[in-house]
Coordinates of C-alpha atoms in Angstrom, one line a residue:
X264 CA -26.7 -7.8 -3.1
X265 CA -28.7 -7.9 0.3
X266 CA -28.5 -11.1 2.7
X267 CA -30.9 -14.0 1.4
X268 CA -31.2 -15.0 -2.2
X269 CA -28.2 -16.7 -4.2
X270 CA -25.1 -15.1 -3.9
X271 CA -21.9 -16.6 -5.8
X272 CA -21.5 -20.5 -5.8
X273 CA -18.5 -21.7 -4.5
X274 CA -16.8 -22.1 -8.2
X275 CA -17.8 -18.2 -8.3
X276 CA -15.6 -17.6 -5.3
X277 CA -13.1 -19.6 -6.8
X278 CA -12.6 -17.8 -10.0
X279 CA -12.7 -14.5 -8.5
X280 CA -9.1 -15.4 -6.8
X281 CA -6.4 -15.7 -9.2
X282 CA -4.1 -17.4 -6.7
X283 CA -6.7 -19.9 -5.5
X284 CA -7.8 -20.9 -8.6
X285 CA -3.7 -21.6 -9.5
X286 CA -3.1 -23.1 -6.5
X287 CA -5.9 -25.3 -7.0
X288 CA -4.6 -26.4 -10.8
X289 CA -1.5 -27.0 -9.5
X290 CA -2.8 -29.1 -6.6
X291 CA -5.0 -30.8 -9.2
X292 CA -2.0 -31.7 -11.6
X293 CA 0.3 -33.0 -8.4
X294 CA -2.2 -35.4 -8.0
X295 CA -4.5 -33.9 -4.8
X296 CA -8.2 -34.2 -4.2
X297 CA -10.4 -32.3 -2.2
X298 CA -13.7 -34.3 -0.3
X299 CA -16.2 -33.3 1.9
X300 CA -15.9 -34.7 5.4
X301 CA -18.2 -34.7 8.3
X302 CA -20.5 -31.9 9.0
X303 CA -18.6 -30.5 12.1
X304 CA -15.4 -32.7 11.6
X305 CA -13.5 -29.6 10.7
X306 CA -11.5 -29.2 7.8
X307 CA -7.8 -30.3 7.3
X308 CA -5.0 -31.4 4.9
X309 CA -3.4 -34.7 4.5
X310 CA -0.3 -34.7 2.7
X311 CA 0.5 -38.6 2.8
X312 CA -3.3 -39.1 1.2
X313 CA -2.7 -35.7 -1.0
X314 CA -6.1 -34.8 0.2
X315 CA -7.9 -31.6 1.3
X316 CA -11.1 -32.7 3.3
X317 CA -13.0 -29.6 3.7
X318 CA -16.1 -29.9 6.1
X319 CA -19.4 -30.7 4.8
X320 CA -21.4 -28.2 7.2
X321 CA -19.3 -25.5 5.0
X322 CA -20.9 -26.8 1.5
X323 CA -24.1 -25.0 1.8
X324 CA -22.3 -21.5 2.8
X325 CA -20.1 -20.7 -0.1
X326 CA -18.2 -17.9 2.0
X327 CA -17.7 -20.3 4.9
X328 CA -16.4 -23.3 1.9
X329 CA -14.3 -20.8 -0.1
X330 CA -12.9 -19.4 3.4
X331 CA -11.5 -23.0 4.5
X332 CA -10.4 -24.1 1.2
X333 CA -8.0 -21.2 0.9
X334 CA -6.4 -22.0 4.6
X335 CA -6.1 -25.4 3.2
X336 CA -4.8 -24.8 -0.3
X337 CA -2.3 -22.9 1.7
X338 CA -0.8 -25.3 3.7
X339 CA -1.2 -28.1 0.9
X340 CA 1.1 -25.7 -1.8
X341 CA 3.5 -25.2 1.3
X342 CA 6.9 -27.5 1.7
X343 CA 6.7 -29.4 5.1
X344 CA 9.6 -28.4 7.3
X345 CA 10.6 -30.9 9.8
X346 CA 13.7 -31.3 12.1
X347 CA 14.5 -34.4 13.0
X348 CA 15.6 -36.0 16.1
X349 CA 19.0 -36.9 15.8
X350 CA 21.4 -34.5 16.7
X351 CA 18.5 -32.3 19.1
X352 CA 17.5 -32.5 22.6
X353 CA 13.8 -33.2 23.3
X354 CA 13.2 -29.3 23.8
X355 CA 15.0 -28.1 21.0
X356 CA 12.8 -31.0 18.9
X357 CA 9.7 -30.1 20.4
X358 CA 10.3 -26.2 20.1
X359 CA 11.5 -26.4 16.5
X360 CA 8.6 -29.1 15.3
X361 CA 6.2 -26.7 16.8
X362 CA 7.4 -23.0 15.4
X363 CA 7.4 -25.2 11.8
X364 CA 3.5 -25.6 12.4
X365 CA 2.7 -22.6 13.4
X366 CA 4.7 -21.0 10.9
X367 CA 2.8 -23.5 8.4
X368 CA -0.7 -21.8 10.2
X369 CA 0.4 -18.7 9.9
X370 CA 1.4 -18.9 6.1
X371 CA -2.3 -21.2 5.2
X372 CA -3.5 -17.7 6.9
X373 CA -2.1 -15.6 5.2
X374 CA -2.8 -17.1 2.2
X375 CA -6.4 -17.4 3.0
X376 CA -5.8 -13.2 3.6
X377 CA -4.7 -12.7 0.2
X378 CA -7.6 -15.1 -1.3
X379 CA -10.1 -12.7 0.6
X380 CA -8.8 -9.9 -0.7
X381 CA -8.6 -10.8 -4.1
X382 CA -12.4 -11.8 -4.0
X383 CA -13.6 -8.7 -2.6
X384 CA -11.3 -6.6 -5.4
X385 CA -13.1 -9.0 -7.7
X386 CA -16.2 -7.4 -6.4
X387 CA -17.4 -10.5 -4.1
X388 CA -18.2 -11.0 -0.5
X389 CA -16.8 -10.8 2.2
X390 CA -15.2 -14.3 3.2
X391 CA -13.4 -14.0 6.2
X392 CA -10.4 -15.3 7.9
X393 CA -10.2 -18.2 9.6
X394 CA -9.7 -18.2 13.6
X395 CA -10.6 -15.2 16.2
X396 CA -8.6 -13.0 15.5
X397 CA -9.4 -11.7 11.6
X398 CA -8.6 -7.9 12.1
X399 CA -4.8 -8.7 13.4
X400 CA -4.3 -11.5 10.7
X401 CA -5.2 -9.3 8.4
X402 CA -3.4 -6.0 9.8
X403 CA -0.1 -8.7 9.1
X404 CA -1.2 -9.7 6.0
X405 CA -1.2 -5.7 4.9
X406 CA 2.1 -5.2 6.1
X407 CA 3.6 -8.6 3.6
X408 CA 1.4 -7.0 0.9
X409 CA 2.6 -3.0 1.3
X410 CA 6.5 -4.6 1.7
X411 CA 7.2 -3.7 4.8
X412 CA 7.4 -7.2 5.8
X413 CA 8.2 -10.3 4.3
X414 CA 5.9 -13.1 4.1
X415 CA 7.9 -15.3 6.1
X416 CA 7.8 -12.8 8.8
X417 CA 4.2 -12.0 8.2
X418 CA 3.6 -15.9 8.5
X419 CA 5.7 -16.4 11.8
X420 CA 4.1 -13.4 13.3
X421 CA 0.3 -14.9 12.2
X422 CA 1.7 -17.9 13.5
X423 CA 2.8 -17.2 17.1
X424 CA -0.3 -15.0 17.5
X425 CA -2.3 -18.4 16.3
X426 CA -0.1 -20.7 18.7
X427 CA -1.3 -18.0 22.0
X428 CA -4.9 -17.3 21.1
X429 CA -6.5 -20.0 18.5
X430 CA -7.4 -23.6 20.2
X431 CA -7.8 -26.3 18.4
X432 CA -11.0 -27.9 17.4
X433 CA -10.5 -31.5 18.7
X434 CA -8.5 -31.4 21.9
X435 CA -9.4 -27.4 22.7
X436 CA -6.0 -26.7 23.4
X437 CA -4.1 -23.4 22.2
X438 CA -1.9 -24.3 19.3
X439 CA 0.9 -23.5 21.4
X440 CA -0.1 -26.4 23.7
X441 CA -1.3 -28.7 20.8
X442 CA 1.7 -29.1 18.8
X443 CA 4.4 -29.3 21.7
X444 CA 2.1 -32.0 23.4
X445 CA 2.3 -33.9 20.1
X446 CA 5.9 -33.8 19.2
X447 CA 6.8 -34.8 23.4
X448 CA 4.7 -37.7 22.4
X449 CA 6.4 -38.5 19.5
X450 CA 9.9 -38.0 21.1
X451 CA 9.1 -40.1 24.0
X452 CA 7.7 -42.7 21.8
X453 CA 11.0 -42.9 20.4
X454 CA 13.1 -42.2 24.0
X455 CA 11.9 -44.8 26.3
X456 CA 12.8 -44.3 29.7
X457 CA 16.0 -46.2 30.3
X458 CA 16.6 -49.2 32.8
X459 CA 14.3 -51.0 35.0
X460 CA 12.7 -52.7 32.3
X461 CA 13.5 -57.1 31.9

């Protein structure tokens, strides 16, 4: 098929992937939705909501739709590792929290990787990876998916190369940045400075 004309619709996409189209059953059946937010606003998950809002600038482009769902499936499907406060220094909190998310990045990724590849076997397009650097996610992904790697290790190395290279769509920041910023928020939130006050 040559550019222009109708290509695939997004449900198209979606049943060319076996692992999206069972991720998004099972998301279904625990309860999740997935909505159209604001054209630009970027796409994200919300696991207290069990919502995937997927950015309506993407609906019209089923490549672009399919290609941000899949990130998104992955990190709904994915547990949500957290370590606490108690017990921790405010590094150790804030290095931890932060290697959680970008391990959650890297394994949405690497999911949206294996989505991609599964359409194209299927004989669809191209969709892409999300973030700048596709050939290197991908070049991981290979490695999980030849065994030479785990996926946890192919999700930590997407990850760190994520946390260094990919900023952030509201604040611009690398995701290094991002995440430690937020979690020395949080822990000062909870660690006022002591004395002084009445």
């Amino acid at each position: 098929a040559g550019g222009g004309g109708a290509g695939p619709s997004i449900g198209d996409l979606i049943a060319m992937s076996p692992t999206l189209s069972r991720q998004l059953r099972e998301l279904q059946a625990d309860g999740w939705t997935i909505v159209d937010g604001p054209a630009g606003g970027g796409s994200s998950t919300n696991r207290s909501t069990k919502t995937i809002t997927i950015d309506s600038a993407h609906r019209a482009n089923p490549t672009d739709y399919v290609r941000s769902l899949s990130h998104e499936a992955g990190h709904a499907v994915q547990a949500n590792d957290y370590t606490p406060m108690a017990g921790h220094t405010r590094d150790e909190y804030v290095t931890a929290n932060r290697d959680h998310q970008l391990d959650g990045e890297g394994r949405a990724t690497l999911n949206n990787a294996r989505v991609r590849g599964e359409i194209q076997d299927a004989g669809g397009p191209d969709i892409g990876i999300s973030g700048t650097r596709t050939n290197e996610y991908q070049r991981i992904a290979d490695q999980a998916d030849a065994g030479t790697i785990t996926d946890e290790q192919a999700a930590h190395q997407i990850g760190q190369q994520i946390g260094q290279h990919e900023t952030t769509s509201t604040t611009h920041e690398n995701y290094n940045d991002y995440y430690s910023h937020f979690y020395e928020n949080r822990w000062d939130t909870h660690h006022p400075p002591a004395g002084g006050g009445p």
